[in-house]
Tab-separated table of C-alpha atoms in Angstrom:
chain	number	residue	atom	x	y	z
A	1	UNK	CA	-69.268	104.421	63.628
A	2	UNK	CA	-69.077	100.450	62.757
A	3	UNK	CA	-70.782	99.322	59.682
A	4	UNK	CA	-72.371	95.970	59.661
A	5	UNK	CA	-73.514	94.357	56.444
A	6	UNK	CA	-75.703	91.851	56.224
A	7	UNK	CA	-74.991	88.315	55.876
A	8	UNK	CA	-71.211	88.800	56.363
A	9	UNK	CA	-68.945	87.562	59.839
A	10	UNK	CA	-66.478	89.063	61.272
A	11	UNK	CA	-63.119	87.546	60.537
A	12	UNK	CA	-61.219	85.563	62.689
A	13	UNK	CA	-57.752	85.218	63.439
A	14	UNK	CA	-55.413	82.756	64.324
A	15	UNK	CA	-55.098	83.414	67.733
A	16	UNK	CA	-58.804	84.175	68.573
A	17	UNK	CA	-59.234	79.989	66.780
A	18	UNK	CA	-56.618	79.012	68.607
A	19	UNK	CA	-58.188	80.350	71.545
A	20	UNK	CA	-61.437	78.943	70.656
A	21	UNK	CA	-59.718	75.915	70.930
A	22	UNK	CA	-58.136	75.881	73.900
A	23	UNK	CA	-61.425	77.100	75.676
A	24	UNK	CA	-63.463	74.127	74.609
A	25	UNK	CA	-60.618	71.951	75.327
A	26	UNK	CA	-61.092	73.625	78.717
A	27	UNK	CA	-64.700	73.179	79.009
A	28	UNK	CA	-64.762	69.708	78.141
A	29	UNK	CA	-61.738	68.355	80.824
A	30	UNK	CA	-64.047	70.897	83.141
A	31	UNK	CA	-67.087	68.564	82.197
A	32	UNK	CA	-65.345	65.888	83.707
A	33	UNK	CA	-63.768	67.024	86.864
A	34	UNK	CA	-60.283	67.391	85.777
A	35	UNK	CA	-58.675	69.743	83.380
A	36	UNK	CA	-56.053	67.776	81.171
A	37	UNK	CA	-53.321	69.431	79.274
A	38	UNK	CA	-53.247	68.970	75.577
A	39	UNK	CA	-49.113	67.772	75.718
A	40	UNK	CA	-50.224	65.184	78.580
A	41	UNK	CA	-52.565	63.561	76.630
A	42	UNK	CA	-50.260	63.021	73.190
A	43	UNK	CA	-48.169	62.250	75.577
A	44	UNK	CA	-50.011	59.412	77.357
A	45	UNK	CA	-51.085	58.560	73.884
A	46	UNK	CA	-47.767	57.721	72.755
A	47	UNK	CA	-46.554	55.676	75.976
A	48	UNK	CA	-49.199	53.199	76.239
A	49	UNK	CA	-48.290	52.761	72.434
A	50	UNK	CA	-45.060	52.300	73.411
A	51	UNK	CA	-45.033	50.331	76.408
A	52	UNK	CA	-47.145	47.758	73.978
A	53	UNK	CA	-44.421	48.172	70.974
A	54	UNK	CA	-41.998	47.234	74.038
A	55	UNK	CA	-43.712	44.299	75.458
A	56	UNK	CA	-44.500	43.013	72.018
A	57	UNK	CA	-40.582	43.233	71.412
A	58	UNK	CA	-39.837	41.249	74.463
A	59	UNK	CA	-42.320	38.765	73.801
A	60	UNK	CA	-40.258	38.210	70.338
A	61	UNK	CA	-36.656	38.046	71.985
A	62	UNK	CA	-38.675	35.437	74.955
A	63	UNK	CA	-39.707	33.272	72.047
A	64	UNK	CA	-36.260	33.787	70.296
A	65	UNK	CA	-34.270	33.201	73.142
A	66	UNK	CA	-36.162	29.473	74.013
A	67	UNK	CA	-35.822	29.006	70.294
A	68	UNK	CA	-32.310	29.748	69.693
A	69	UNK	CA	-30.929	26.908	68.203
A	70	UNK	CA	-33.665	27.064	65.313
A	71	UNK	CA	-33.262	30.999	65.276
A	72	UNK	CA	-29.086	30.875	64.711
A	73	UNK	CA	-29.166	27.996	62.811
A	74	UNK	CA	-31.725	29.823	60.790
A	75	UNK	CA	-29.553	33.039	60.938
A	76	UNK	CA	-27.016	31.001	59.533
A	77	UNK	CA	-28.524	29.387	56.281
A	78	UNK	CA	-29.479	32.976	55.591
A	79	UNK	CA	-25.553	34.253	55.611
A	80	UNK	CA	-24.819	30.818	53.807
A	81	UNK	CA	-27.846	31.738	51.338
A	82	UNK	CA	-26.412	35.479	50.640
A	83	UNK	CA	-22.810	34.562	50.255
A	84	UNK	CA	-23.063	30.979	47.980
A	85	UNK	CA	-26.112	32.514	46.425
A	86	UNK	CA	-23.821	34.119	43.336
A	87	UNK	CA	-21.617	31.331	42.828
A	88	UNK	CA	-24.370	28.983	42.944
A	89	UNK	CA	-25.945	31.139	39.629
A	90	UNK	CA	-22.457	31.478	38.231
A	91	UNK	CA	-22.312	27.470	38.312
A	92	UNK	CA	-26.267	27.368	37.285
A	93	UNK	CA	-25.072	28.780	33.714
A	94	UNK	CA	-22.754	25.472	32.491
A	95	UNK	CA	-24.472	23.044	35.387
A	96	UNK	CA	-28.380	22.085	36.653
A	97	UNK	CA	-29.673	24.126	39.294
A	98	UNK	CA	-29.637	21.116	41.647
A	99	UNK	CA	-26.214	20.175	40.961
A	100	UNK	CA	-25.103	23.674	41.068
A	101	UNK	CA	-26.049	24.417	44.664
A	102	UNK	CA	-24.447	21.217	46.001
A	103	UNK	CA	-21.546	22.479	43.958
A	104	UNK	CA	-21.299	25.562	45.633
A	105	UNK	CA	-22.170	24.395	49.110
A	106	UNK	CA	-20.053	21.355	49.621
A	107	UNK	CA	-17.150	22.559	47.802
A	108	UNK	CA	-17.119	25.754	50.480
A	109	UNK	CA	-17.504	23.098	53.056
A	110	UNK	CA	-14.422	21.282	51.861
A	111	UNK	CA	-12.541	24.395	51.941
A	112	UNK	CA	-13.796	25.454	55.260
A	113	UNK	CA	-13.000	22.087	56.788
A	114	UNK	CA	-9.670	21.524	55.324
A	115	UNK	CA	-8.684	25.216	56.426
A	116	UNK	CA	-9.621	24.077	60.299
A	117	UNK	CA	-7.934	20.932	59.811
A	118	UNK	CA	-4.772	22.496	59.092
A	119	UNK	CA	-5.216	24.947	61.799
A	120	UNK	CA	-5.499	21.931	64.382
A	121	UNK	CA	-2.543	19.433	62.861
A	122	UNK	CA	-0.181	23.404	63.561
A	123	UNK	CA	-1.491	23.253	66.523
A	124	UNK	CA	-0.639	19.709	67.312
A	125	UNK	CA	2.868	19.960	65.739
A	126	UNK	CA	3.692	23.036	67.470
A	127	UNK	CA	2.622	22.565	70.867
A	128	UNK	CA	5.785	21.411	72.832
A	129	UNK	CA	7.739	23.831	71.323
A	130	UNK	CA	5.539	26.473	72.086
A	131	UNK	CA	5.381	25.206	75.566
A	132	UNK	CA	8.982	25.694	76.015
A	133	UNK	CA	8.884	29.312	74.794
A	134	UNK	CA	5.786	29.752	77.051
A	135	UNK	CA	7.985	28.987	79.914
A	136	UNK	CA	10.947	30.790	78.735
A	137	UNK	CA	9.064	33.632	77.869
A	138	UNK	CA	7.289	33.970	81.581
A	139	UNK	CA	10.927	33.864	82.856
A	140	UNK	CA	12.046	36.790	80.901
A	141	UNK	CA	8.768	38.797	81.455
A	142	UNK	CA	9.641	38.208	84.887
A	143	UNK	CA	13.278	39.723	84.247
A	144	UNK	CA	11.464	42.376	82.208
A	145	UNK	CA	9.060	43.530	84.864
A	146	UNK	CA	11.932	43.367	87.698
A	147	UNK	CA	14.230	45.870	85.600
A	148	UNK	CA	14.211	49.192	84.962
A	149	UNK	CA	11.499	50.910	84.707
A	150	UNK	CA	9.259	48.789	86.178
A	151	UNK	CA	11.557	47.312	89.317
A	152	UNK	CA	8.270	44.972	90.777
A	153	UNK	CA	9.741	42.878	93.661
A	154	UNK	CA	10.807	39.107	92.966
A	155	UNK	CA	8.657	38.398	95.838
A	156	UNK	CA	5.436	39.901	94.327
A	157	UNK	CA	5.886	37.537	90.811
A	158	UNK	CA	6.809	34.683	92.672
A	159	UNK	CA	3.485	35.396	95.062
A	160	UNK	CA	1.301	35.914	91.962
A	161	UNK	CA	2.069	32.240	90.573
A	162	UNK	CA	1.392	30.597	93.983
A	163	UNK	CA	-2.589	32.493	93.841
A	164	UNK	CA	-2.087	31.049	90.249
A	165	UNK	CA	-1.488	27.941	90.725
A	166	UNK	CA	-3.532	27.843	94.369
A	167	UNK	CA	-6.692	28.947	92.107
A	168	UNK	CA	-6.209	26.526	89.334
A	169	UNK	CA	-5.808	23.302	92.078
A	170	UNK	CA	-9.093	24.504	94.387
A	171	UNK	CA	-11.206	25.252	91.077
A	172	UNK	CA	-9.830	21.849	89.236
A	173	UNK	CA	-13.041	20.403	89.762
A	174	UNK	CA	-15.240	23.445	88.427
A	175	UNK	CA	-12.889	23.675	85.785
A	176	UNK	CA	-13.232	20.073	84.523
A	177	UNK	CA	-17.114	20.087	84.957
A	178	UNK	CA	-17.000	23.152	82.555
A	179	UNK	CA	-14.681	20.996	79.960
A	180	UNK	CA	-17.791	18.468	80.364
A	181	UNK	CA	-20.774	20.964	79.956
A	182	UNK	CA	-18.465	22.296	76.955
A	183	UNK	CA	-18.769	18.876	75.296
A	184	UNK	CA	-22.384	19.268	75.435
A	185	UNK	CA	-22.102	22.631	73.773
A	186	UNK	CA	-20.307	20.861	70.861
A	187	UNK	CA	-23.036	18.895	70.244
A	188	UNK	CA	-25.578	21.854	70.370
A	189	UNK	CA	-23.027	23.367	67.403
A	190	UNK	CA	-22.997	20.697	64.994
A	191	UNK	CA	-26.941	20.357	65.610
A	192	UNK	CA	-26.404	23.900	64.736
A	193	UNK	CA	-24.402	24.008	61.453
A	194	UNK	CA	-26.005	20.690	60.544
A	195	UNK	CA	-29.559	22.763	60.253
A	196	UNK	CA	-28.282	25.783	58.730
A	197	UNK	CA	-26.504	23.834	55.624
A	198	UNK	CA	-29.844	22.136	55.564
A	199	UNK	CA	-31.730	25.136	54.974
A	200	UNK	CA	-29.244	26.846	53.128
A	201	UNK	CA	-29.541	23.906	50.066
A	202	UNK	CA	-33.301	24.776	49.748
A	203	UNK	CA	-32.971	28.912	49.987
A	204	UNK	CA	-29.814	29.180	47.200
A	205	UNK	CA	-32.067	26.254	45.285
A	206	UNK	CA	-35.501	27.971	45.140
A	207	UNK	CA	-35.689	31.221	47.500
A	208	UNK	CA	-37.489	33.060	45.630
A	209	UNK	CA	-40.435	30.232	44.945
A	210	UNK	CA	-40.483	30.712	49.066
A	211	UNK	CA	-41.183	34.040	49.020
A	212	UNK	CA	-43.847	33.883	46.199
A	213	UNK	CA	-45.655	31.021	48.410
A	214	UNK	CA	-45.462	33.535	51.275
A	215	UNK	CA	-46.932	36.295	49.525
A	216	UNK	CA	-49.529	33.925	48.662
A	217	UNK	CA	-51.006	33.788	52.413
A	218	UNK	CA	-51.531	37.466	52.907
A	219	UNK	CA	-54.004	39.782	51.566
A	220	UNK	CA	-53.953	41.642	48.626
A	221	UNK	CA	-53.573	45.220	49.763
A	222	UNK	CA	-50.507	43.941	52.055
A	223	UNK	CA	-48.612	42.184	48.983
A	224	UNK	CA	-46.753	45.189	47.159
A	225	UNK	CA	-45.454	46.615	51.021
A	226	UNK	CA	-44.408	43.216	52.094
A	227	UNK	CA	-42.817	42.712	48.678
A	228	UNK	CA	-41.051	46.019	48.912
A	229	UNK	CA	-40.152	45.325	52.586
A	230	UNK	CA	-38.784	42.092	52.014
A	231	UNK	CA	-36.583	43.083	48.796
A	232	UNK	CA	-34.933	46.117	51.021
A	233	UNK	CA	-34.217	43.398	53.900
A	234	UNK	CA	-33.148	40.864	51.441
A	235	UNK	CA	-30.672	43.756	50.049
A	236	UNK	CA	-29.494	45.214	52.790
A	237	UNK	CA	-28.742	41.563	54.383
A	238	UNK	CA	-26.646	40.519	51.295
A	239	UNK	CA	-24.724	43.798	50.986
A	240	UNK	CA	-23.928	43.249	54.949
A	241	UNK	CA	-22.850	39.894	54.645
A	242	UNK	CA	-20.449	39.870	51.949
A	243	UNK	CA	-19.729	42.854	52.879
A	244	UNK	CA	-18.257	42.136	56.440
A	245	UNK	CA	-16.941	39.111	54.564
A	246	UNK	CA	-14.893	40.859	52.752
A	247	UNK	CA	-13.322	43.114	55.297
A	248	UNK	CA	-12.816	40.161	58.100
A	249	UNK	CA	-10.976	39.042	54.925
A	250	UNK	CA	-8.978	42.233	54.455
A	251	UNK	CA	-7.816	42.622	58.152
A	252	UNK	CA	-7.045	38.496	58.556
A	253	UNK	CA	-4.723	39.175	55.375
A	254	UNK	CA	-2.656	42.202	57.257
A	255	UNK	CA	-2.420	40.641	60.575
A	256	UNK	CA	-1.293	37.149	58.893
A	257	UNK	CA	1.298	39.104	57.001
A	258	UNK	CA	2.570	41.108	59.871
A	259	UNK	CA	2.524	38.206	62.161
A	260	UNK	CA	4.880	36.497	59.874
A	261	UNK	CA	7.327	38.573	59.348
A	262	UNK	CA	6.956	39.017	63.126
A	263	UNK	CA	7.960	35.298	63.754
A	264	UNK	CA	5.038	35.036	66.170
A	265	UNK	CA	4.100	31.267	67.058
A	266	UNK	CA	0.830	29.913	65.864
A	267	UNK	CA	0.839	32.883	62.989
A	268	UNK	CA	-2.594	31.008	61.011
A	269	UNK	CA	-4.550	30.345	64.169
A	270	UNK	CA	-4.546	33.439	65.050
A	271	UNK	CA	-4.995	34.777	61.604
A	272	UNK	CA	-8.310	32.758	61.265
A	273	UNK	CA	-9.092	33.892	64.773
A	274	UNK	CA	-9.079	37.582	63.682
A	275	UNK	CA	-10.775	36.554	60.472
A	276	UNK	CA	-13.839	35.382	62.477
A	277	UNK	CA	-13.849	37.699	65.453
A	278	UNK	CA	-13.657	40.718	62.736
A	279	UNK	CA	-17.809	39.892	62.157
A	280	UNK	CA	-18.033	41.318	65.761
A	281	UNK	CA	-17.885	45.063	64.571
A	282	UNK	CA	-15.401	47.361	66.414
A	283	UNK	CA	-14.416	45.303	69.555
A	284	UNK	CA	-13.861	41.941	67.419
A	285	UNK	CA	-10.213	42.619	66.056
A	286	UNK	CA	-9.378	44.038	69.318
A	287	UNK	CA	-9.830	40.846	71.329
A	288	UNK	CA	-8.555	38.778	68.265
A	289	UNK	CA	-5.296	41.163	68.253
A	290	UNK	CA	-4.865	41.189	72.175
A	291	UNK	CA	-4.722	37.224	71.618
A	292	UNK	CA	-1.894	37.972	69.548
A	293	UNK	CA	-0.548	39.982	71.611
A	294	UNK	CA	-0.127	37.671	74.805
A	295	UNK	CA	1.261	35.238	73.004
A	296	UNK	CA	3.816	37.290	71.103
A	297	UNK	CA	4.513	38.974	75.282
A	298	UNK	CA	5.067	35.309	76.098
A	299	UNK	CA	6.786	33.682	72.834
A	300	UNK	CA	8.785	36.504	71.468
A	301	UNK	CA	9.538	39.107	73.964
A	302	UNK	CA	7.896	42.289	75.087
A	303	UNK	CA	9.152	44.585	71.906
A	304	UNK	CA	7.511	42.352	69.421
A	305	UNK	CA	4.251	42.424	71.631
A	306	UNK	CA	4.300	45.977	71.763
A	307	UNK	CA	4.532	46.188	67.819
A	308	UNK	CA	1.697	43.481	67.996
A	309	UNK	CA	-0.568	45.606	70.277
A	310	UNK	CA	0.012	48.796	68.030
A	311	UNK	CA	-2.231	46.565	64.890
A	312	UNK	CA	-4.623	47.353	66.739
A	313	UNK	CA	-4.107	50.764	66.057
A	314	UNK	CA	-3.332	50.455	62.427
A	315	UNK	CA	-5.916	47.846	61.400
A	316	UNK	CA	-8.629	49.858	63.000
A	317	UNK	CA	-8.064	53.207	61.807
A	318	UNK	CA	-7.712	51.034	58.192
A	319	UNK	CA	-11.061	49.271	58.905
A	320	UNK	CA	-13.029	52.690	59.941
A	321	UNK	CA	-11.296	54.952	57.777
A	322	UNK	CA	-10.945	52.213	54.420
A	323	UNK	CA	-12.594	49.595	54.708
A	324	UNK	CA	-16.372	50.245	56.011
A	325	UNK	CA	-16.572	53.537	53.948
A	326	UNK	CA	-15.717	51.909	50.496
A	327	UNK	CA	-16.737	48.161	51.004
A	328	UNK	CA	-19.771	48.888	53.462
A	329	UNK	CA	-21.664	52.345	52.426
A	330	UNK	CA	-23.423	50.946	49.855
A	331	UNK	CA	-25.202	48.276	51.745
A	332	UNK	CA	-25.234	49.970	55.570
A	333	UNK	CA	-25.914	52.902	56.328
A	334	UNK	CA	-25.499	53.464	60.504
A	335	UNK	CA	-23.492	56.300	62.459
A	336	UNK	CA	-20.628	54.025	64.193
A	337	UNK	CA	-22.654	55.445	67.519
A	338	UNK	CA	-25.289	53.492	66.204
A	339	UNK	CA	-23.341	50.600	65.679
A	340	UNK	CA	-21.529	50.583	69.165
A	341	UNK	CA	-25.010	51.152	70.786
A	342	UNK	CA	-26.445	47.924	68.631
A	343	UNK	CA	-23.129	45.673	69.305
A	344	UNK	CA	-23.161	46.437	73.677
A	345	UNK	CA	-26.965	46.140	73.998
A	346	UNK	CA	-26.790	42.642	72.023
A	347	UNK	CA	-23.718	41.310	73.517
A	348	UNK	CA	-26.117	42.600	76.927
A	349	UNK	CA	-28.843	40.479	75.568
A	350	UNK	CA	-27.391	37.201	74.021
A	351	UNK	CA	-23.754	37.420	74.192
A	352	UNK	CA	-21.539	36.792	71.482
A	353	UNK	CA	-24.271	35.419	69.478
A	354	UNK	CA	-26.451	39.004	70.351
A	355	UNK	CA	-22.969	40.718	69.320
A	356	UNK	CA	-22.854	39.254	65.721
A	357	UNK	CA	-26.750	39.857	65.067
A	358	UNK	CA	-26.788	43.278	66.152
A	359	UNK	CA	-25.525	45.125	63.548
A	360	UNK	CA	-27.312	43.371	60.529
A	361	UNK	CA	-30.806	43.357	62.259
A	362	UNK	CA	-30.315	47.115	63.144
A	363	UNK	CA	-29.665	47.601	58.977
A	364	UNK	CA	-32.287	45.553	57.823
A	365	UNK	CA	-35.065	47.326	60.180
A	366	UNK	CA	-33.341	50.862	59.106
A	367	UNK	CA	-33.989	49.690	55.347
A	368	UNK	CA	-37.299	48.189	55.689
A	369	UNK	CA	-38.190	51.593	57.586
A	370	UNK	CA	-36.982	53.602	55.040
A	371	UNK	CA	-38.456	51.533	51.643
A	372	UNK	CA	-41.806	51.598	53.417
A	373	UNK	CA	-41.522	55.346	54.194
A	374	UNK	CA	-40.859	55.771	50.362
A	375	UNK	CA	-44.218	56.114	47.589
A	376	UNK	CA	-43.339	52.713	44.978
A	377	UNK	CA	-41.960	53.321	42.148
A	378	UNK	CA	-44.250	52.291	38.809
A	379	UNK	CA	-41.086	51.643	36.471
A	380	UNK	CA	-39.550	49.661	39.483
A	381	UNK	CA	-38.736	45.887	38.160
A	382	UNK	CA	-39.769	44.134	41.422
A	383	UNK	CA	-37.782	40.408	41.968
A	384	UNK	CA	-38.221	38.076	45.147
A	385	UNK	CA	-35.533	38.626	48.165
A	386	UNK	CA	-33.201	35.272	47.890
């Protein structure tokens, strides 16, 4: 017999709620006509959410990519900002704060400058002679290639230089047009550079009274995230920056050195070249090195070019293995998948430019993702980004 008190109910499991649940989610999609899955509609919930994140993110890269002079030259003052920003205090200490920043900024521009200008009087001075070994070094990679173990016909080298030469005379006209729209491009990068040292004075001078007049236009309850957001971006930026700085530094140093004692023509130029190409993560010092590589093929013989092509080996098992784990950790932290992903889909997007962006804006939306995820910190000293 089943007793019954008074006043009590009977208890409930978690399946007969569950259920419950699922009965009245039935009843109600039956109310309308149509029964709709639970999993559908988080689903649908989470795509039209989506496909507005998405469009919103296009909409952004539209605006970016009619603005893109103002957004690299921007870009630009911002690396400037993060890597002059120290010297600039260092200077601040014995000099004024004006005169410190000019300091620090045309004395780097000096360098820089005189740097390129010896590249191009090399260039200038060694250009015959490296002409001559050009040719003399196409002759004996055509004596290489018709040996052993290669044995390629005389007739198929000798056919190869007539398309050559047969593409170069039909195309002289595209290629000179391209010389011409190239000149236009020139001006486009001093426009460029011209901005970003522009902004750059102001952000080393007084960043931080920026970001406090900012803060200023939003409301209060959105202050203390932006501040926190802005710090971690700020952060991650700098660490990036003089980070990569210091490894495109590392690897120009080793393949300098080697091509020296290599004898390779044109040993600075292309130490300079792998010194900027290294900012393109993972395929920059590649390219830079295969550079090296053709011309060492063509200058100094097919041994040296081999020993050439394998720093590409050693300088990138020294920049993943060395480099980016002790110089790089602190400031980025991406799986290299990550990074690969981030360096294709913005050389897909913007091209070299897209390539060189990637990678930082990835880190700086990983950081600001994972300060705002975090509860503040009371005892946290809190200073403006710049």
């Amino acid at each position: 017999m089943r007793y019954v008190v008074l006043g009590s109910r009977p208890a409930r499991g978690v399946g007969t709620v569950a259920r419950a649940r699922r009965a009245a989610t039935s009843v109600r999609g039956a109310e309308d006509g149509v029964t709709v899955l639970h999993g559908l509609r988080v689903g649908a919930a989470y795509a039209w959410r989506l496909l507005v994140l998405g469009a919103a993110v296009y909409a952004g890269f539209v605006i970016l990519g009619r603005l893109q002079l103002v957004a690299v030259a921007l870009f630009l003052a911002l690396v400037i900002t993060s890597v002059l920003r120290p010297l600039a205090d260092l200077l601040a200490r014995w000099l004024p704060r004006a005169l410190a920043v000019v300091v620090s900024v045309v004395g780097s521009l000096m360098v820089v400058l005189g740097l390129l200008a010896l590249v191009g009087e090399l260039v200038a001075s060694e250009w015959n002679r490296l002409g001559r070994e050009f040719s003399g070094g196409i002759g004996r990679i055509e004596r290489w290639l018709q040996g052993s173990p290669f044995h390629v016909s005389p007739a198929v080298t000798s056919n190869l230089q007539d398309k050559v030469n047969t593409f170069v005379s039909e195309h002289r006209s595209v290629l000179i047009s391209n010389a011409v729209s190239g000149a236009g491009q020139l001006v486009e990068v001093l426009t460029t550079a011209v901005l970003a040292l522009f902004c750059s004075l102001f952000f080393i001078h007084s960043g931080d009274r920026f970001w406090r007049w900012f803060q200023e236009w939003l409301p209060q309850q959105a202050r203390d995230p932006c501040n926190r957001a802005g710090r971690a971006a700020w952060r991650t930026f700098a660490g990036y920056t003089r980070g990569i700085f210091i490894v495109a530094a590392t690897n120009a140093v080793l393949v300098g050195i080697a091509l020296f004692v290599l004898r390779v023509p044109l040993a600075l130029p292309l130490t300079l070249l792998e010194f900027f190409a290294a900012f393109i993560p993972l395929v920059g010092s590649p390219i830079a090195l295969g550079v090296a590589t053709v011309v060492a093929l063509a200058a100094r013989g097919p041994v040296i070019a081999i020993v050439v092509l394998a720093l590409i080996v050693v300088v990138g098992q020294i920049e993943g293995h060395v480099l980016h784990p002790l110089v790089m950790s602190w400031a980025v932290r991406l799986h290299p998948v990550v990074v690969a992903l981030s360096v294709i889909a913005g050389g897909t997007l913007a091209g070299v430019i897209g390539a060189v962006v990637a990678v930082p804006m990835v880190s700086v939306a990983w950081a600001v993702h994972g300060e705002l995820r975090t509860r503040p910190r009371s005892g946290r000293r809190r200073r403006a980004p710049g």
